[in-house]
Coordinates of C-alpha atoms in Angstrom, one line a residue:
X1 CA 108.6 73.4 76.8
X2 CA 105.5 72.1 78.9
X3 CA 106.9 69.8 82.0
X4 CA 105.4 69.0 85.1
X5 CA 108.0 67.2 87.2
X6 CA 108.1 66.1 90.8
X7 CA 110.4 64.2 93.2
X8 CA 110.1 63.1 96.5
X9 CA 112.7 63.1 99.2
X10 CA 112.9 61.8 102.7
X11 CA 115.3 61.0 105.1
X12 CA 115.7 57.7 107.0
X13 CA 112.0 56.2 108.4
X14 CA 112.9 52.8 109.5
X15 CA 112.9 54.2 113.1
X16 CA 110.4 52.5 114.9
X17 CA 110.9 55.7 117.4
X18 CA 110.0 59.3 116.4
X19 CA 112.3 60.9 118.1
X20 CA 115.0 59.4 116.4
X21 CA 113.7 59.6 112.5
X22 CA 115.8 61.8 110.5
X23 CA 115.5 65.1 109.6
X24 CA 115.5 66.7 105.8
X25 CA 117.6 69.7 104.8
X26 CA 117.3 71.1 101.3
X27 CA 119.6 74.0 100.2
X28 CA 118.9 75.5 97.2
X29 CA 122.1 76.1 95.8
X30 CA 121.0 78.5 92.4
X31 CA 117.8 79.7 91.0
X32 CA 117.2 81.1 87.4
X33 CA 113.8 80.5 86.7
X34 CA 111.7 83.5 84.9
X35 CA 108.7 84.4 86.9
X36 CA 106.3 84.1 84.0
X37 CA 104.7 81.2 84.3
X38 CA 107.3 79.1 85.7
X39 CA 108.1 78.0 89.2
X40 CA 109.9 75.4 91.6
X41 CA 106.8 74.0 94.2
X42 CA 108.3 72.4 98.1
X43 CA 106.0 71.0 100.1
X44 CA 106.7 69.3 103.3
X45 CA 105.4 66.3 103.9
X46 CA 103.3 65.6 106.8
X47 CA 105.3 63.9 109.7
X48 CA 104.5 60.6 110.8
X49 CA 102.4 61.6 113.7
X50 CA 100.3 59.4 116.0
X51 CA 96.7 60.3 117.1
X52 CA 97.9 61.9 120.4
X53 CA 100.6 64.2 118.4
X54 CA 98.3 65.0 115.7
X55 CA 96.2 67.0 118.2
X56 CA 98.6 69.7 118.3
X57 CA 99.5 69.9 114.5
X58 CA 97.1 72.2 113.6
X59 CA 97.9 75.3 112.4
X60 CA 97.7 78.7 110.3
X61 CA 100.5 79.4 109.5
X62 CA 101.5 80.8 106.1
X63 CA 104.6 78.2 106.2
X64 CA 102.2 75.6 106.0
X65 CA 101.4 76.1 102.5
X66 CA 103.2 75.1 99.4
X67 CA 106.2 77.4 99.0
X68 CA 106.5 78.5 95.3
X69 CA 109.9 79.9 93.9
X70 CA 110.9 81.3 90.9
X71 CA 113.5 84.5 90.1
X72 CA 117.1 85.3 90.4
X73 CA 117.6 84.3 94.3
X74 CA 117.5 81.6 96.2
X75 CA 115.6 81.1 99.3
X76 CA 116.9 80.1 102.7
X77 CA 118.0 76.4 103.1
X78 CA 114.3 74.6 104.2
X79 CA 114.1 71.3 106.8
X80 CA 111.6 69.1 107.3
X81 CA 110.7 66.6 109.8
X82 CA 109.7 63.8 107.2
X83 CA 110.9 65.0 103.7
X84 CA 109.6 66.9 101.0
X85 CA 108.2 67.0 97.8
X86 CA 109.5 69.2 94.7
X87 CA 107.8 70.3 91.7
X88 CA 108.5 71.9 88.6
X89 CA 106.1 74.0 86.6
X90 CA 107.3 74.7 83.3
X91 CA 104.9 76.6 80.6
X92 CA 107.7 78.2 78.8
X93 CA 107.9 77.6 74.8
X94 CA 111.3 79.9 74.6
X95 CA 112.8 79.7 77.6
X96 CA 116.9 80.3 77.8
X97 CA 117.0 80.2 82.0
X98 CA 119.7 77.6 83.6
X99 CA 116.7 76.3 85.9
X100 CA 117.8 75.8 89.4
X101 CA 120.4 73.3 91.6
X102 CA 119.4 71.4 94.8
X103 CA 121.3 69.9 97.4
X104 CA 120.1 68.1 99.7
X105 CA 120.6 66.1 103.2
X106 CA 120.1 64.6 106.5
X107 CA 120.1 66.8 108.7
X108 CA 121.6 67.4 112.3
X109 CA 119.0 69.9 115.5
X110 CA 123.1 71.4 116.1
X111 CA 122.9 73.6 113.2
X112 CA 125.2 77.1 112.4
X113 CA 123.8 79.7 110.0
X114 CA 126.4 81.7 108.3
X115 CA 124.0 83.9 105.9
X116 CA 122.8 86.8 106.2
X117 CA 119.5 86.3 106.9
X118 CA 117.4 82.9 108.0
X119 CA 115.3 81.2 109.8
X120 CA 115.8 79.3 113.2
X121 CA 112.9 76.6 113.8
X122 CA 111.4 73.4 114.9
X123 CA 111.9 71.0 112.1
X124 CA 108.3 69.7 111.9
X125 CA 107.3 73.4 112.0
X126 CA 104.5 74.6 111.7
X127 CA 103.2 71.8 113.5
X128 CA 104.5 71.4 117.2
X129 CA 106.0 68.0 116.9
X130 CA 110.1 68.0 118.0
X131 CA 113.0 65.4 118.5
X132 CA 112.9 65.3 122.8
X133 CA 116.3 66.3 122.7
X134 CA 117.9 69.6 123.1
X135 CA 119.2 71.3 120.0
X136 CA 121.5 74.3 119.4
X137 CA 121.8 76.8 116.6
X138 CA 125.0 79.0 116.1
X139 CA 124.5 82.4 113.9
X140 CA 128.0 83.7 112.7
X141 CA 128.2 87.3 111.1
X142 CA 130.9 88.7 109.4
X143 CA 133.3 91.0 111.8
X144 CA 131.6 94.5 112.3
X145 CA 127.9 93.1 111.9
X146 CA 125.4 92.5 114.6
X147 CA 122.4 90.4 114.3
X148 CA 119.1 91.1 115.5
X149 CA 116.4 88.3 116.4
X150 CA 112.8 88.2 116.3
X151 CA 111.0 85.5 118.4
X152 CA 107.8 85.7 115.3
X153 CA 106.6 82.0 117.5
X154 CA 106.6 80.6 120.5
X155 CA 104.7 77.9 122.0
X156 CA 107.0 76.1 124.7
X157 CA 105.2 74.6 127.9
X158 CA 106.8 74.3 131.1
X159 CA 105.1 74.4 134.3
X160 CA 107.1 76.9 136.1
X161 CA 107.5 80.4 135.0
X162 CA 111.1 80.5 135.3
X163 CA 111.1 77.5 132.4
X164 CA 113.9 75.1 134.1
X165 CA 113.0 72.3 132.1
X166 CA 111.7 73.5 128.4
X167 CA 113.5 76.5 127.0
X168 CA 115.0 78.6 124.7
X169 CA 118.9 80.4 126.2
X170 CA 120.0 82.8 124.0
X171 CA 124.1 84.0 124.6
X172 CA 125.7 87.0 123.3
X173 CA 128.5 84.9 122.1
X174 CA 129.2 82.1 119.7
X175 CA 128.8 79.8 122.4
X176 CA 127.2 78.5 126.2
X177 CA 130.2 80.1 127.8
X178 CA 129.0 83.7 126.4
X179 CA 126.8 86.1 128.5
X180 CA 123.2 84.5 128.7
X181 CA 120.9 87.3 126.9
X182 CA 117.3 85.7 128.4
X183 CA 115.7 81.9 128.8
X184 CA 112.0 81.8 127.1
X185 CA 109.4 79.6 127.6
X186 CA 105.9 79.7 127.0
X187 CA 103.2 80.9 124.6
X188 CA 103.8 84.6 124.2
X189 CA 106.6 85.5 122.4
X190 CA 109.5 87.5 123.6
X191 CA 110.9 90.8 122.7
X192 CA 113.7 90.5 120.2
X193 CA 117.1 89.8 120.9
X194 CA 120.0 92.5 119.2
X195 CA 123.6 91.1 119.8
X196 CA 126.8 93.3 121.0
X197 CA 128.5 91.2 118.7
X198 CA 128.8 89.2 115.3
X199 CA 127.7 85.8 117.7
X200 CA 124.3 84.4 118.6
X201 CA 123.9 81.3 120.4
X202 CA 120.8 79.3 121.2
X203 CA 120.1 76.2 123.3
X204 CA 116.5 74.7 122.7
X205 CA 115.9 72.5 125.6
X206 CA 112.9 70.2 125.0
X207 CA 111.8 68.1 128.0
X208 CA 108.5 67.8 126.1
X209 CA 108.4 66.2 122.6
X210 CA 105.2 69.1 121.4
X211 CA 106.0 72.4 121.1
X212 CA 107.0 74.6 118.3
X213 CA 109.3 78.1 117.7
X214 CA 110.6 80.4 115.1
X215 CA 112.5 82.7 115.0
X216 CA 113.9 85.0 112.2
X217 CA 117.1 86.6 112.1
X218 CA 119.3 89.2 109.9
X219 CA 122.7 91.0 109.9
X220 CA 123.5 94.7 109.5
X221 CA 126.8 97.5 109.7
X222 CA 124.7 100.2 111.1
X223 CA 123.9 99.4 114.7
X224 CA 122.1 97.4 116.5
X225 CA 118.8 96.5 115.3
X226 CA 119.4 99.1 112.6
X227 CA 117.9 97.3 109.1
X228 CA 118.8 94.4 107.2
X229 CA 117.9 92.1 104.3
X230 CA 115.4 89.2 104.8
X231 CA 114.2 86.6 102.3
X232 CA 111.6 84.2 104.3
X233 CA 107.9 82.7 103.6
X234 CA 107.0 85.1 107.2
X235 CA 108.8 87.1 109.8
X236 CA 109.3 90.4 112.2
X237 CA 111.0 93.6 112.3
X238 CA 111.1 96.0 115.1
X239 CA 112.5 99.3 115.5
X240 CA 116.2 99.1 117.0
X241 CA 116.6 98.3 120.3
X242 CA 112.3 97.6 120.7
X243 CA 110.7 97.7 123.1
X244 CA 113.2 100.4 124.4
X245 CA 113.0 103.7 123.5
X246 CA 115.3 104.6 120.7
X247 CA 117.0 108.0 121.3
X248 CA 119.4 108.3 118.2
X249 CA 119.1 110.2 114.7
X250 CA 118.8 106.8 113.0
X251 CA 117.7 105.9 109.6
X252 CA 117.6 102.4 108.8
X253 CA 116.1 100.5 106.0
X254 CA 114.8 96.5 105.7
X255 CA 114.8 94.6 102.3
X256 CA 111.6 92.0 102.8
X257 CA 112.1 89.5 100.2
X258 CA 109.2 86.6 99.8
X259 CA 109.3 83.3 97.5
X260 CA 107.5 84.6 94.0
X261 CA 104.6 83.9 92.7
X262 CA 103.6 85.7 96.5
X263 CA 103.1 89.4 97.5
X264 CA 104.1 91.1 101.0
X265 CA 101.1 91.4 103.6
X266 CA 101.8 94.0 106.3
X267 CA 100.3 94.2 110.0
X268 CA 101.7 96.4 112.6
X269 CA 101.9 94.8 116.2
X270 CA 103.0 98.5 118.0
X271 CA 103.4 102.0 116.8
X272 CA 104.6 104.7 119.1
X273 CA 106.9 107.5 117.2
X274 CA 106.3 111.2 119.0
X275 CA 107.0 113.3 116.1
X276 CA 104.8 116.4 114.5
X277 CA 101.5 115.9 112.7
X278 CA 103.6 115.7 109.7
X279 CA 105.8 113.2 110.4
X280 CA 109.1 115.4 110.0
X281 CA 111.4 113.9 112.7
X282 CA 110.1 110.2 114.1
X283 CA 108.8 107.6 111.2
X284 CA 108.2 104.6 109.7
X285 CA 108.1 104.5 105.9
X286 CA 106.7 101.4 103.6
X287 CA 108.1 101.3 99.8
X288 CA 106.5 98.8 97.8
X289 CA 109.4 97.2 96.0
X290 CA 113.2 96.7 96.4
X291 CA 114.2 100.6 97.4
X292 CA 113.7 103.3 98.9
X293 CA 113.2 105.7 95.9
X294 CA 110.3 108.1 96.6
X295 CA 108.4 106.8 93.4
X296 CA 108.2 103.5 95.2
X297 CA 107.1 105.2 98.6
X298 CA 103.4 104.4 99.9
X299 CA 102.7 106.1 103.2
X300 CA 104.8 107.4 105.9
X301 CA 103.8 106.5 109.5
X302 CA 104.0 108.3 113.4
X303 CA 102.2 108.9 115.8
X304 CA 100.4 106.0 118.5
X305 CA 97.7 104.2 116.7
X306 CA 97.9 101.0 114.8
X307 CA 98.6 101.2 111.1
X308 CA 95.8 99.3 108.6
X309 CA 97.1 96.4 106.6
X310 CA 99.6 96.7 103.8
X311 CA 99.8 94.4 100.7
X312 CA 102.6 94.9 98.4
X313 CA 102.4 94.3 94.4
X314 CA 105.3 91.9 94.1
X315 CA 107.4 89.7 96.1
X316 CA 109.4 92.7 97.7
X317 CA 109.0 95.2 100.0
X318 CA 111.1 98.3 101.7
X319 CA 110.7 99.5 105.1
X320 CA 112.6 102.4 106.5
X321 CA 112.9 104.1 110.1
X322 CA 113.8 107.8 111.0
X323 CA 114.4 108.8 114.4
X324 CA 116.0 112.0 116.2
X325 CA 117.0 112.4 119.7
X326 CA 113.7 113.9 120.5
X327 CA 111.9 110.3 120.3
X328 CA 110.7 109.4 123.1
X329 CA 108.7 106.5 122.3
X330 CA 109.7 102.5 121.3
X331 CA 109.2 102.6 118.0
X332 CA 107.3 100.2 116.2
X333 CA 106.9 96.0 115.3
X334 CA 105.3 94.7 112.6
X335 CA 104.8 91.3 111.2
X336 CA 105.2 90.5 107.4
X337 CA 103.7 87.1 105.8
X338 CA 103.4 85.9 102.4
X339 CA 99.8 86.6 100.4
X340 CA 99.3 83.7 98.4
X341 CA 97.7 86.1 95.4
X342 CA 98.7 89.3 94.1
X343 CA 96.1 91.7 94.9
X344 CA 93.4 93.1 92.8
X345 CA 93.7 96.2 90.7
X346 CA 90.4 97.5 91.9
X347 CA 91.3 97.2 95.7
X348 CA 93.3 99.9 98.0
X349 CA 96.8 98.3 99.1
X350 CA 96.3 100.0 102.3
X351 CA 93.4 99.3 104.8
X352 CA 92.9 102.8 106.7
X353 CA 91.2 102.6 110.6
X354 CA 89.2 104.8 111.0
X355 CA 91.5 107.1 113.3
X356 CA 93.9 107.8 110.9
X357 CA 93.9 111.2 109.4
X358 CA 95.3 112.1 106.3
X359 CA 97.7 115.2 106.7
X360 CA 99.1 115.3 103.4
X361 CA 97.6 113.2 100.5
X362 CA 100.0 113.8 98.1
X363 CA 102.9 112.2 99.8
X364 CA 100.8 109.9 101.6
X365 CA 101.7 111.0 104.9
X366 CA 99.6 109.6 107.6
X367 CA 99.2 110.8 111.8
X368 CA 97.7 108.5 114.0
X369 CA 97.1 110.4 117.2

């Protein structure tokens, strides 16, 4: 059956003040829909800014876009600043899927995450417009799990370096009374934060009402910063432990999962794996889909230099570390986003530098001196 149908949800507007205009969450409770031709579309609506706050709106982020879902698995809940608009695609003539169920409400800045995997952010984000009031977010594993967090943005302004007045504390705890990990401010993000624990804790302190972060996070069983499973529009994943240097025979993998209708993209920030030209001891592996099976392997990655760019073919991607006690470097970041087109046929899903050097064609192993 052909539909096209939308809704529209926002929370309560009558505020004459900004800062005290209620927040949107949507939690998207199940998701059947065949990737075919078929799809659920959110968009957030623009947030009542005036001309001052506009000014600092702008932005390129791939979470700006419409965020198109369809398959098996639902994404992380989503909030917006002003509401949100859904809309459902359906070009189906034969189609025996249950659709999908939404929840949704007004939502609190004191927030605690539970899953797995998510996303910790300024509700109007991308754009750098925030309540004025300081917020917390509690993220709660399962017993035996850490949870490692990657600052992916960061634009907090406070006009001392030591950022008494705007901030992000994390604690190694569930709560303010745990140890204090680091307090962030500014425009640069900060290395990732790995917990001793199952317990995260964050304060956001906002003396000013612009200013924007995000922050992905995930849960694993096999050490800190050792791999994970994350489903979100854009994100980072560092070796364990980065920027340190990681002496432990490791291997961990990382399930990337993006909305469908959407392909991987892949930029490395850092690489620095001492290993031998080919790549035996110290790597970093990308599979294009859901595993690790070496029919799905790409390239394999050590050495110094900067990888090229890596698009995926679908919605999922597989990225696995090996390391030995002979490492002696901190490993690699990278940055994954969504690509809002699946690539061409005709075009190479890996963008080589002109430094790297091929050692071994057939299993795409790659040095970069």
């Amino acid at each position: 059956m052909n539909l096209r149908c939308r809704w529209t949800i926002t929370g309560n507007q009558n505020s004459t003040n900004w800062h005290n205009r209620q927040m949107v969450q949507l939690a998207i409770n199940q998701l059947d829909i065949p990737c075919g031709g078929d799809y659920i579309e959110v968009q957030k609506l623009k947030a009542p800014y005036n001309s001052f706050q506009r000014r600092y709106h702008t932005s390129t982020s791939s979470s700006e876009r419409p965020i198109r879902l369809c398959g098996p698995t639902p994404v992380h809940d989503i909030i917006a600043y002003s509401g949100m608009s859904l809309t459902f695609h359906s070009d189906s003539v034969d189609n025996a899927a249950r659709g999908f169920e939404i929840t949704y409400k007004e939502s609190s800045c004191n927030r605690t995450y539970t899953d797995g995997s998510g996303i910790v952010t300024n509700s109007a984000f991308p754009g750098r417009f925030n309540s004025g009031k300081t917020c917390t977010a509690t993220i709660l594993a399962p017993q035996g799990k850490t949870i490692s967090a990657y600052f992916h943005r960061l634009e907090l302004y406070d006009a001392n370096s030591d950022c008494p007045q705007t901030n992000i504390k994390v604690y190694d705890g569930a709560n303010a009374t745990d140890a204090l990990i680091g307090t962030y401010c500014g425009f640069n993000p900060p290395p990732p934060v790995f917990s001793s624990g199952n317990a995260l804790f964050m304060e956001v302190n906002m003396q000013h009402a612009m200013g924007l972060y995000y922050i992905n996070y995930m849960a694993n069983d096999q050490g800190r910063g050792c791999g994970g499973s994350i489903y979100a529009e854009e994100g980072e994943i560092t070796s364990p432990l980065y920027p340190q240097t990681y002496k432990r025979n490791s291997e961990c993998l990382w399930h990337i999962r993006v909305p469908g209708y959407h392909t991987v993209k892949i930029d490395f920030k850092a690489l620095h794996l001492n290993s031998t030209k080919d790549c035996e001891s110290n790597y970093v592996e990308l599979y294009d889909g859901n595993s690790d099976q070496i029919s799905n392997r790409v390239v394999r990655y050590c050495g110094t230099d900067l990888p090229g760019t890596h698009i995926s073919t679908s919605n999922e991607m597989t990225i696995k570390f090996k390391s030995d006690v002979s490492n002696n470097g901190p490993g690699f970041s990278l940055t994954f986003t969504t690509n809002p087109f699946a690539p061409d046929p005709s075009t190479t899903l890996i963008q080589l530098h002109s430094t790297e050097e091929v050692r071994n064609p057939t299993d795409s192993i790659i040095y970069l001196p």
